[in-house]
Amino acid sequence: MTDAAPPPIVAILRGVKPDEIVDIAAALVAAGIKGIEVPLNSPDPLESIKRLCDAFGDQALCGAGTVLTPQAVDDVAGVGGKLIVTPNTDPEVIARAVALGLTAMPGFATPSEAFAAVKAGAKALKLYPAGSFGPGHIKAVKDVLPKHVLVYAVGGVGAANLEPWRAAGAAGIGVGGELYRPGYTAQEVGQRAAALVAAWNAG
């Protein structure tokens, strides 16, 4: 998968460890989740991303979150990551990901940030933290963005409140703690993932 559009649900595995990543990812993929990010502020994240990509890179769009520098983009690409997610709008990080043929999903809050991200080459954006802004924010920003740009809602969005976000035009969601927190077993993650996928598919 190169420069692929992110799938509708991206799992955020903040705090995941290398020795559990494959089992956790297997549970997510089995439940139907095809986007997986390991934030770079997790323990030994590059090793986790390498194991994730080796095991599921052909079945899911896998990569990193909390990517803050162009060097970090290179590091993630070096272990096979294809997805680069940021909490902020940094044109240099976005441009580096795009230059390497990776899927960039930068965070934005304002229309100015959204347009800066698009100018740098991003085709998918994440409103973050979405819960602080509400679905109306996505609808308003989408009214002025180029039609090909996908907008995801990340932060405070989950199975219980999908409907207003989808109605506002969100192409997908990123979900962290509702799916995975350190200490959750693969079985627990699988059950949570199945519930989230069912809620998305019901929309």
Coordinates of C-alpha atoms in Angstrom, one line a residue:
M1 CA 0.0 0.0 0.0
T2 CA 1.5 3.3 -1.1
D3 CA -0.1 6.7 -0.6
A4 CA -3.3 4.9 0.1
A5 CA -6.4 6.6 1.5
P6 CA -6.7 5.7 5.2
P7 CA -9.4 3.2 6.0
P8 CA -12.5 4.4 7.9
I9 CA -11.2 3.3 11.3
V10 CA -7.7 3.8 12.4
A11 CA -6.7 2.2 15.7
I12 CA -4.3 4.2 17.9
L13 CA -2.2 1.9 20.0
R14 CA -0.6 4.3 22.4
G15 CA 1.6 2.5 24.9
V16 CA 1.7 -0.8 23.1
K17 CA 4.8 -2.9 23.5
P18 CA 6.7 -4.9 20.9
D19 CA 6.0 -8.2 22.6
E20 CA 2.2 -7.7 22.3
I21 CA 1.8 -5.8 19.0
V22 CA 1.3 -8.7 16.7
D23 CA -1.4 -10.3 18.9
I24 CA -3.2 -7.0 19.3
A25 CA -3.0 -6.2 15.6
A26 CA -4.3 -9.7 14.7
A27 CA -7.4 -9.0 16.9
L28 CA -7.9 -5.7 15.2
V29 CA -7.5 -7.0 11.7
A30 CA -9.8 -10.0 12.4
A31 CA -12.5 -7.5 13.6
G32 CA -12.2 -5.5 10.4
I33 CA -10.0 -2.6 11.3
K34 CA -7.5 -1.9 8.5
G35 CA -5.6 1.1 9.8
I36 CA -3.2 0.8 12.8
E37 CA -0.8 3.4 14.2
V38 CA 1.7 3.1 17.0
P39 CA 2.4 6.5 18.5
L40 CA 6.1 7.3 18.7
N41 CA 5.8 8.1 22.4
S42 CA 5.1 4.4 23.0
P43 CA 7.8 2.0 24.4
D44 CA 10.3 1.1 21.7
P45 CA 7.9 2.2 18.9
L46 CA 10.0 1.5 15.9
E47 CA 10.4 -2.1 16.9
S48 CA 6.7 -2.4 17.4
I49 CA 6.0 -0.8 14.0
K50 CA 8.5 -3.1 12.3
R51 CA 6.8 -6.2 13.8
L52 CA 3.4 -4.8 12.9
C53 CA 4.4 -4.1 9.3
D54 CA 6.1 -7.4 8.9
A55 CA 3.0 -9.3 10.1
F56 CA 0.2 -7.2 8.7
G57 CA 1.6 -4.7 6.2
D58 CA -0.2 -6.5 3.3
Q59 CA -3.5 -6.5 5.1
A60 CA -3.7 -3.1 6.8
L61 CA -2.3 0.4 6.5
C62 CA 0.3 0.4 9.3
G63 CA 2.5 3.1 10.6
A64 CA 3.1 5.7 13.3
G65 CA 1.4 8.4 15.2
T66 CA 2.7 11.4 17.1
V67 CA 5.3 11.9 14.2
L68 CA 6.8 15.3 14.9
T69 CA 9.9 15.6 12.6
P70 CA 11.0 14.7 9.1
Q71 CA 13.7 12.4 10.6
A72 CA 10.9 10.5 12.4
V73 CA 9.2 10.0 9.0
D74 CA 12.4 8.5 7.7
D75 CA 12.7 6.3 10.7
V76 CA 9.2 5.0 10.3
A77 CA 9.6 4.4 6.6
G78 CA 12.9 2.5 7.4
V79 CA 11.0 -0.1 9.3
G80 CA 8.2 -0.5 6.7
G81 CA 5.6 2.0 8.0
K82 CA 3.3 3.5 5.4
L83 CA 1.0 5.7 7.6
I84 CA 2.3 8.9 9.1
V85 CA -0.1 10.6 11.6
T86 CA 0.7 13.8 13.4
P87 CA -1.1 15.7 16.1
N88 CA -0.2 19.0 14.4
T89 CA 0.2 20.7 11.1
D90 CA 3.9 20.7 10.2
P91 CA 4.4 21.2 6.4
E92 CA 8.0 19.7 6.5
V93 CA 6.8 16.5 8.1
I94 CA 3.9 16.2 5.6
A95 CA 6.0 17.0 2.6
R96 CA 8.6 14.4 3.7
A97 CA 5.9 11.7 4.1
V98 CA 4.4 12.6 0.7
A99 CA 7.9 12.5 -1.0
L100 CA 8.4 9.0 0.3
G101 CA 5.0 7.9 -1.0
L102 CA 3.6 7.4 2.4
T103 CA 0.0 8.2 3.6
A104 CA 0.1 11.5 5.6
M105 CA -2.7 12.2 8.1
P106 CA -1.8 15.5 9.8
G107 CA -3.8 16.9 12.6
F108 CA -5.4 20.3 12.2
A109 CA -7.7 22.6 14.2
T110 CA -8.3 25.6 12.0
P111 CA -9.1 26.2 8.4
S112 CA -5.6 27.8 8.0
E113 CA -4.0 24.7 9.3
A114 CA -6.1 22.5 7.1
F115 CA -5.1 24.4 4.0
A116 CA -1.5 24.5 5.0
A117 CA -1.6 20.7 5.3
V118 CA -3.3 20.3 1.9
K119 CA -0.7 22.7 0.3
A120 CA 2.1 20.4 1.7
G121 CA 0.5 17.4 0.0
A122 CA -1.9 15.9 2.5
K123 CA -5.0 14.2 1.1
A124 CA -6.4 13.1 4.5
L125 CA -6.6 15.3 7.6
K126 CA -7.5 14.6 11.2
L127 CA -9.5 17.1 13.3
Y128 CA -7.7 16.8 16.6
P129 CA -8.9 16.8 19.3
A130 CA -12.2 16.4 17.6
G131 CA -14.2 16.4 20.8
S132 CA -13.1 19.9 21.6
F133 CA -14.6 21.2 18.4
G134 CA -17.7 19.2 17.6
P135 CA -19.1 17.8 14.3
G136 CA -20.1 21.2 13.1
H137 CA -16.5 22.2 12.8
I138 CA -15.8 19.4 10.3
K139 CA -18.9 20.3 8.3
A140 CA -17.8 24.0 8.1
V141 CA -14.2 23.2 7.2
K142 CA -15.3 20.6 4.6
D143 CA -17.4 23.3 2.9
V144 CA -14.3 25.1 1.8
L145 CA -11.7 22.3 1.4
P146 CA -11.1 20.7 -2.0
K147 CA -13.6 17.8 -2.4
H148 CA -10.9 15.1 -2.7
V149 CA -9.6 15.9 0.8
L150 CA -10.8 13.4 3.5
V151 CA -11.4 14.6 7.0
Y152 CA -11.2 12.2 10.0
A153 CA -12.3 12.9 13.5
V154 CA -9.9 11.9 16.2
G155 CA -10.2 12.4 20.0
G156 CA -13.4 11.9 21.8
V157 CA -15.1 9.9 19.0
G158 CA -16.2 6.3 19.3
A159 CA -19.0 3.8 18.9
A160 CA -21.4 5.8 21.1
N161 CA -21.3 9.0 19.2
L162 CA -20.5 8.2 15.5
E163 CA -23.7 9.4 14.0
P164 CA -23.3 13.2 14.2
W165 CA -19.7 12.9 12.9
R166 CA -20.7 10.9 9.9
A167 CA -23.6 13.2 9.2
A168 CA -21.1 16.1 9.3
G169 CA -19.0 14.4 6.6
A170 CA -16.3 12.7 8.5
A171 CA -14.6 10.1 6.2
G172 CA -13.5 8.1 9.2
I173 CA -12.3 8.1 12.8
G174 CA -9.2 7.5 14.8
V175 CA -9.8 5.7 18.1
G176 CA -7.4 5.1 21.0
G177 CA -8.5 4.3 24.5
E178 CA -11.8 2.9 23.5
L179 CA -9.9 0.1 21.6
Y180 CA -6.6 -0.2 23.4
R181 CA -5.0 0.8 26.7
P182 CA -1.9 -0.8 28.2
G183 CA -3.0 -3.9 30.0
Y184 CA -5.8 -4.8 27.6
T185 CA -5.5 -8.4 26.3
A186 CA -5.8 -9.2 22.6
Q187 CA -9.2 -10.8 23.3
E188 CA -10.5 -7.6 25.0
V189 CA -9.2 -5.5 22.1
G190 CA -10.9 -7.8 19.6
Q191 CA -14.2 -7.5 21.4
R192 CA -13.9 -3.7 21.5
A193 CA -12.9 -3.6 17.9
A194 CA -15.8 -5.7 16.8
A195 CA -18.2 -3.5 18.6
L196 CA -16.7 -0.4 17.0
V197 CA -16.8 -1.9 13.5
A198 CA -20.4 -2.9 14.0
A199 CA -21.3 0.6 15.0
W200 CA -19.6 2.1 12.0
N201 CA -21.2 -0.4 9.6
A202 CA -24.6 0.4 11.0
G203 CA -24.2 4.1 10.1

